[in-house]
């Protein structure tokens, strides 16, 4: 299986901060990488697909990039609604996997 | 309007077979590009991808669970069924189904999710 490693596992930030989360794949996955946001007790919400394409309706403060084995999710100016857990997901081949998640907490 | 709803037993005994049903509306699994996936989340843990079935009846499975999983679809009923054999307490989790869309020849994303169904495995 392709292992997805997110860093950091958690971070503390303030409203208005720029936040960057990294996701690393154990082998090349081209740009078959999605990002999701999850809040407690709720299903995940798709933010970005294909490494860098913003899903319809997602605020433009979210951006993604990378290819091969290294990917990033950035939030340009953290808003109160953005405190949540973020997951990357690889969809390369036929055995997909998620990262272990990054929890963004209030500083 | 796309909706998905998971259903199945809340409590299952160890070694039994778990059967979960995803009932959806707003799309057809016979339409090119449409798929349904199953994902689970143990309490306080990360998401774990389980399986997918696509419009062409192709099936993908988690490597670690593929010997225990079966996935099937009933296009006329708009349902996808996941079965997991020989369950264990470590299979206790919230199980989600999601609409998965193949946006190109190799890229997929999960854009609509059900609310999830909680399954506990205990004697």
Coordinates of N, CA, C and O in Angstrom, one line a residue, chain B residues 8-120:
Chain B
X8 N -27.6 -0.3 8.6 CA -27.1 -1.6 9.0 C -27.2 -1.8 10.5 O -27.7 -0.9 11.2
X9 N -26.7 -2.9 11.0 CA -26.8 -3.1 12.5 C -25.9 -2.2 13.3 O -24.8 -1.9 12.8
X10 N -26.4 -1.8 14.4 CA -25.6 -1.0 15.3 C -24.6 -1.9 16.1 O -23.5 -1.4 16.5
X11 N -25.0 -3.1 16.3 CA -24.2 -4.0 17.2 C -24.0 -5.4 16.4 O -25.0 -6.0 16.0
X12 N -22.8 -5.8 16.4 CA -22.5 -7.1 15.7 C -21.6 -7.9 16.7 O -20.7 -7.3 17.3
X13 N -21.7 -9.2 16.7 CA -20.9 -10.0 17.5 C -19.6 -10.4 16.8 O -19.6 -10.6 15.6
X14 N -18.5 -10.6 17.5 CA -17.3 -11.1 16.9 C -17.5 -12.3 16.1 O -18.2 -13.2 16.5
X15 N -16.8 -12.4 15.0 CA -16.8 -13.5 14.0 C -18.0 -13.5 13.1 O -18.0 -14.2 12.0
X16 N -19.0 -12.6 13.4 CA -20.1 -12.5 12.5 C -19.8 -11.7 11.2 O -18.7 -11.1 11.1
X17 N -20.7 -11.7 10.3 CA -20.6 -11.0 9.0 C -21.4 -9.7 9.2 O -22.6 -9.7 9.5
X18 N -20.8 -8.6 8.8 CA -21.5 -7.3 8.9 C -21.9 -6.9 7.5 O -21.1 -7.0 6.5
X19 N -23.2 -6.5 7.3 CA -23.7 -6.1 6.0 C -24.2 -4.7 6.2 O -25.1 -4.4 7.0
X20 N -23.7 -3.8 5.4 CA -24.1 -2.4 5.4 C -24.6 -2.0 4.0 O -24.1 -2.5 3.0
X21 N -25.7 -1.2 4.0 CA -26.3 -0.7 2.8 C -26.2 0.8 2.6 O -26.4 1.5 3.6
X22 N -25.8 1.2 1.5 CA -25.8 2.7 1.1 C -26.9 2.9 0.1 O -26.9 2.3 -1.0
X23 N -27.9 3.7 0.5 CA -29.0 4.1 -0.4 C -28.8 5.5 -0.8 O -28.6 6.4 0.1
X24 N -28.8 5.7 -2.1 CA -28.5 7.1 -2.6 C -29.5 7.6 -3.5 O -30.3 6.8 -4.1
X25 N -29.5 8.9 -3.7 CA -30.4 9.5 -4.7 C -29.6 10.7 -5.3 O -28.6 11.2 -4.8
X26 N -30.1 11.2 -6.5 CA -29.5 12.3 -7.1 C -28.5 12.0 -8.2 O -27.9 12.9 -8.8
X27 N -28.1 10.7 -8.3 CA -27.2 10.3 -9.4 C -27.5 8.8 -9.7 O -28.2 8.2 -8.9
X28 N -26.9 8.4 -10.8 CA -27.1 7.0 -11.1 C -25.8 6.3 -11.2 O -24.8 6.8 -11.8
X29 N -25.7 5.1 -10.7 CA -24.4 4.3 -10.8 C -24.3 3.7 -12.1 O -23.3 2.9 -12.3
X30 N -25.1 3.9 -13.0 CA -24.9 3.4 -14.4 C -24.4 4.5 -15.3 O -24.1 4.3 -16.5
X31 N -24.2 5.7 -14.7 CA -23.6 6.8 -15.5 C -22.1 6.8 -15.4 O -21.5 6.6 -14.3
X32 N -21.5 7.0 -16.6 CA -20.0 6.9 -16.6 C -19.4 7.9 -15.7 O -19.8 9.1 -15.6
X33 N -18.4 7.5 -14.9 CA -17.7 8.4 -14.0 C -18.2 8.3 -12.5 O -17.6 8.7 -11.6
X34 N -19.4 7.7 -12.4 CA -20.0 7.6 -11.0 C -19.6 6.3 -10.3 O -19.5 5.2 -10.9
X35 N -19.2 6.5 -9.0 CA -18.8 5.4 -8.2 C -19.4 5.6 -6.8 O -19.8 6.7 -6.4
X36 N -19.3 4.6 -6.0 CA -19.6 4.7 -4.5 C -18.5 4.1 -3.7 O -18.0 3.0 -4.1
X37 N -18.0 4.8 -2.7 CA -17.0 4.3 -1.9 C -17.5 4.1 -0.4 O -18.4 4.7 0.0
X38 N -16.8 3.2 0.3 CA -17.0 3.0 1.7 C -15.7 3.4 2.5 O -14.6 3.0 2.0
X39 N -15.9 4.2 3.5 CA -14.8 4.7 4.4 C -15.2 4.5 5.8 O -16.4 4.7 6.1
X40 N -14.3 4.2 6.7 CA -14.7 4.1 8.1 C -13.8 4.9 9.0 O -12.7 5.3 8.5
X41 N -14.2 5.1 10.2 CA -13.4 5.9 11.2 C -13.7 5.3 12.6 O -14.8 5.5 13.1
X42 N -12.7 4.7 13.1 CA -12.7 4.2 14.5 C -12.8 5.4 15.4 O -12.3 6.5 15.1
X43 N -13.3 5.3 16.6 CA -13.4 6.4 17.5 C -12.1 7.1 17.8 O -11.1 6.4 18.2
X44 N -12.0 8.4 17.5 CA -10.8 9.2 17.7 C -9.7 8.9 16.8 O -8.6 9.4 17.0
X45 N -10.0 8.2 15.7 CA -8.9 7.8 14.8 C -9.1 8.4 13.4 O -10.1 9.1 13.2
X46 N -8.2 8.1 12.5 CA -8.2 8.7 11.2 C -9.2 7.9 10.3 O -9.7 6.8 10.6
X47 N -9.5 8.6 9.2 CA -10.3 7.9 8.2 C -9.5 6.7 7.6 O -8.3 6.8 7.4
X48 N -10.3 5.7 7.2 CA -9.7 4.5 6.6 C -10.5 4.1 5.4 O -11.7 3.8 5.5
X49 N -9.9 4.2 4.2 CA -10.7 3.8 3.0 C -10.8 2.3 2.9 O -9.9 1.6 3.2
X50 N -12.0 1.9 2.5 CA -12.3 0.4 2.5 C -12.5 -0.1 1.1 O -11.8 -1.1 0.7
X51 N -13.4 0.5 0.3 CA -13.7 -0.2 -1.0 C -14.4 0.8 -1.9 O -15.0 1.8 -1.4
X52 N -14.5 0.5 -3.2 CA -15.2 1.3 -4.2 C -15.8 0.4 -5.2 O -15.2 -0.7 -5.5
X53 N -17.0 0.8 -5.8 CA -17.5 0.1 -6.9 C -17.9 1.2 -7.9 O -18.4 2.3 -7.5
X54 N -17.6 0.9 -9.2 CA -17.9 2.0 -10.2 C -19.0 1.6 -11.1 O -19.6 0.5 -11.0
X55 N -19.2 2.6 -12.0 CA -20.4 2.4 -13.0 C -20.3 1.2 -13.9 O -21.3 0.7 -14.3
X56 N -19.0 0.7 -14.1 CA -18.8 -0.4 -14.9 C -18.6 -1.7 -14.1 O -18.2 -2.7 -14.7
X57 N -19.0 -1.6 -12.8 CA -18.9 -2.8 -11.9 C -17.5 -3.2 -11.6 O -17.3 -4.3 -11.1
X58 N -16.5 -2.3 -11.8 CA -15.2 -2.6 -11.3 C -15.2 -2.3 -9.8 O -15.9 -1.4 -9.3
X59 N -14.3 -3.1 -9.1 CA -14.3 -3.0 -7.7 C -12.8 -2.8 -7.2 O -11.9 -3.5 -7.7
X60 N -12.6 -1.9 -6.3 CA -11.3 -1.7 -5.7 C -11.5 -2.0 -4.2 O -12.5 -1.6 -3.6
X61 N -10.4 -2.5 -3.6 CA -10.5 -2.8 -2.1 C -9.2 -2.4 -1.4 O -8.1 -2.4 -2.0
X62 N -9.3 -2.1 -0.1 CA -8.2 -1.9 0.7 C -7.4 -3.1 0.8 O -7.9 -4.2 0.9
X63 N -6.0 -3.0 0.6 CA -5.2 -4.2 0.6 C -5.3 -5.0 1.9 O -5.4 -6.2 1.8
X64 N -5.4 -4.3 3.0 CA -5.4 -5.0 4.3 C -6.7 -5.7 4.6 O -6.8 -6.6 5.4
X65 N -7.8 -5.3 3.9 CA -9.1 -5.9 4.2 C -9.7 -6.6 3.0 O -10.8 -7.2 3.2
X66 N -9.1 -6.7 1.9 CA -9.7 -7.2 0.7 C -10.2 -8.7 0.8 O -11.2 -9.1 0.1
X67 N -9.5 -9.5 1.7 CA -10.0 -10.9 1.8 C -11.3 -10.9 2.6 O -12.0 -12.0 2.6
X68 N -11.7 -9.9 3.3 CA -12.9 -9.9 4.1 C -14.0 -9.1 3.6 O -15.1 -9.1 4.1
X69 N -13.8 -8.3 2.5 CA -14.8 -7.4 2.0 C -15.4 -7.9 0.7 O -14.7 -8.5 -0.2
X70 N -16.7 -7.6 0.5 CA -17.4 -7.8 -0.7 C -18.2 -6.5 -1.0 O -18.8 -6.0 0.0
X71 N -18.3 -6.0 -2.2 CA -19.1 -4.9 -2.5 C -19.9 -5.2 -3.8 O -19.4 -5.8 -4.7
X72 N -21.1 -4.7 -3.7 CA -22.0 -5.0 -4.9 C -23.0 -3.8 -5.0 O -23.2 -3.0 -4.1
X73 N -23.6 -3.7 -6.2 CA -24.5 -2.6 -6.4 C -25.8 -3.1 -7.0 O -25.8 -4.2 -7.7
X74 N -26.9 -2.5 -6.7 CA -28.2 -2.7 -7.3 C -28.6 -1.4 -8.0 O -29.1 -0.5 -7.3
X75 N -28.4 -1.2 -9.2 CA -28.6 0.1 -9.9 C -30.1 0.4 -9.9 O -30.4 1.6 -9.7
X76 N -30.9 -0.5 -10.0 CA -32.4 -0.2 -10.0 C -32.9 0.3 -8.7 O -33.8 1.1 -8.7
X77 N -32.2 -0.1 -7.6 CA -32.7 0.3 -6.3 C -31.8 1.5 -5.8 O -32.0 2.0 -4.7
X78 N -30.8 1.9 -6.5 CA -29.8 2.9 -6.1 C -29.2 2.5 -4.7 O -29.3 3.3 -3.8
X79 N -28.7 1.3 -4.7 CA -28.1 0.9 -3.5 C -26.7 0.2 -3.7 O -26.5 -0.4 -4.8
X80 N -25.8 0.3 -2.8 CA -24.6 -0.4 -2.8 C -24.5 -1.1 -1.4 O -24.7 -0.5 -0.4
X81 N -24.1 -2.3 -1.5 CA -24.0 -3.1 -0.2 C -22.5 -3.5 0.0 O -21.8 -4.0 -0.9
X82 N -22.1 -3.3 1.2 CA -20.7 -3.8 1.6 C -20.9 -4.8 2.7 O -21.6 -4.7 3.6
X83 N -20.2 -6.0 2.5 CA -20.2 -7.0 3.5 C -18.7 -7.2 4.0 O -17.8 -7.1 3.2
X84 N -18.6 -7.4 5.3 CA -17.3 -7.6 5.9 C -17.5 -8.9 6.8 O -18.3 -8.9 7.7
X85 N -16.7 -9.9 6.5 CA -16.8 -11.1 7.2 C -15.9 -11.1 8.4 O -14.9 -10.3 8.6
X86 N -16.2 -12.0 9.4 CA -15.3 -12.3 10.5 C -14.9 -11.0 11.3 O -13.8 -10.7 11.5
X87 N -15.9 -10.3 11.7 CA -15.6 -9.0 12.3 C -15.0 -9.2 13.7 O -15.2 -10.2 14.4
X88 N -14.3 -8.2 14.1 CA -13.6 -8.2 15.4 C -13.8 -6.8 16.1 O -14.2 -5.9 15.4
X89 N -13.6 -6.7 17.4 CA -13.8 -5.4 18.1 C -13.0 -4.3 17.4 O -13.5 -3.1 17.5
X90 N -11.9 -4.6 16.8 CA -11.2 -3.5 16.1 C -11.9 -2.9 14.9 O -11.5 -1.9 14.4
X91 N -13.0 -3.6 14.5 CA -13.8 -3.1 13.4 C -14.9 -2.1 13.8 O -15.6 -1.6 13.0
X92 N -14.9 -1.9 15.1 CA -15.8 -0.9 15.7 C -15.5 0.5 15.1 O -14.4 1.0 15.2
X93 N -16.5 1.2 14.5 CA -16.2 2.4 13.8 C -17.5 3.0 13.3 O -18.6 2.4 13.3
X94 N -17.4 4.3 12.8 CA -18.5 4.9 12.0 C -18.1 4.5 10.6 O -17.0 4.8 10.1
X95 N -19.1 4.0 9.9 CA -18.9 3.6 8.5 C -19.7 4.6 7.6 O -20.9 4.8 7.8
X96 N -18.9 5.2 6.7 CA -19.5 6.2 5.7 C -19.5 5.6 4.3 O -18.6 4.9 3.9
X97 N -20.6 6.0 3.6 CA -20.5 5.8 2.1 C -20.4 7.2 1.5 O -20.9 8.2 2.1
X98 N -19.8 7.2 0.3 CA -19.6 8.5 -0.4 C -19.8 8.3 -1.8 O -19.5 7.2 -2.4
X99 N -20.3 9.3 -2.5 CA -20.3 9.3 -4.0 C -18.9 9.7 -4.4 O -18.3 10.7 -3.9
X100 N -18.3 8.9 -5.2 CA -17.0 9.1 -5.8 C -17.1 9.4 -7.2 O -17.8 8.7 -8.0
X101 N -16.4 10.4 -7.7 CA -16.5 10.8 -9.1 C -15.2 10.7 -9.8 O -14.2 11.2 -9.2
X102 N -15.2 10.0 -10.9 CA -13.9 9.9 -11.7 C -13.9 11.1 -12.6 O -14.6 11.1 -13.6
X103 N -13.0 12.1 -12.3 CA -13.0 13.3 -13.0 C -12.1 13.2 -14.3 O -12.1 14.0 -15.1
X104 N -11.2 12.2 -14.3 CA -10.4 11.9 -15.5 C -10.1 10.4 -15.4 O -10.6 9.7 -14.6
X105 N -9.1 10.0 -16.3 CA -8.9 8.6 -16.4 C -8.3 8.0 -15.2 O -8.4 6.8 -14.9
X106 N -7.6 8.8 -14.3 CA -7.0 8.3 -13.1 C -7.3 9.0 -11.8 O -7.0 8.6 -10.8
X107 N -8.1 10.1 -12.0 CA -8.4 10.9 -10.8 C -9.8 10.7 -10.3 O -10.7 10.6 -11.1
X108 N -9.9 10.6 -9.0 CA -11.2 10.4 -8.3 C -11.3 11.4 -7.1 O -10.3 11.7 -6.5
X109 N -12.5 11.7 -6.8 CA -12.7 12.4 -5.5 C -14.1 12.0 -4.9 O -15.0 11.6 -5.6
X110 N -14.2 12.2 -3.6 CA -15.5 11.9 -2.9 C -16.1 13.2 -2.5 O -15.7 13.9 -1.7
X111 N -17.2 13.5 -3.3 CA -17.8 14.9 -3.1 C -19.1 14.9 -2.3 O -19.4 16.0 -1.8
X112 N -19.7 13.8 -2.1 CA -20.9 13.8 -1.3 C -20.8 12.6 -0.3 O -20.4 11.5 -0.8
X113 N -21.1 12.8 0.9 CA -21.0 11.8 1.9 C -22.3 11.6 2.7 O -23.0 12.6 2.9
X114 N -22.5 10.4 3.2 CA -23.6 10.1 4.1 C -23.2 10.6 5.5 O -22.0 11.0 5.7
X115 N -24.1 10.6 6.4 CA -23.8 11.0 7.8 C -23.1 9.9 8.6 O -22.6 10.2 9.7
X116 N -23.0 8.7 8.1 CA -22.3 7.6 8.7 C -23.3 6.8 9.6 O -24.3 7.3 10.1
X117 N -22.9 5.6 9.8 CA -23.6 4.7 10.7 C -22.6 4.1 11.7 O -21.5 3.6 11.3
X118 N -22.9 4.1 13.0 CA -22.0 3.6 14.0 C -22.2 2.1 14.2 O -23.3 1.6 14.3
X119 N -21.1 1.4 14.1 CA -21.1 -0.1 14.3 C -20.2 -0.4 15.4 O -19.1 0.0 15.4
X120 N -20.8 -1.2 16.4 CA -20.0 -1.7 17.5 C -19.9 -3.2 17.4 O -20.9 -3.9 17.2

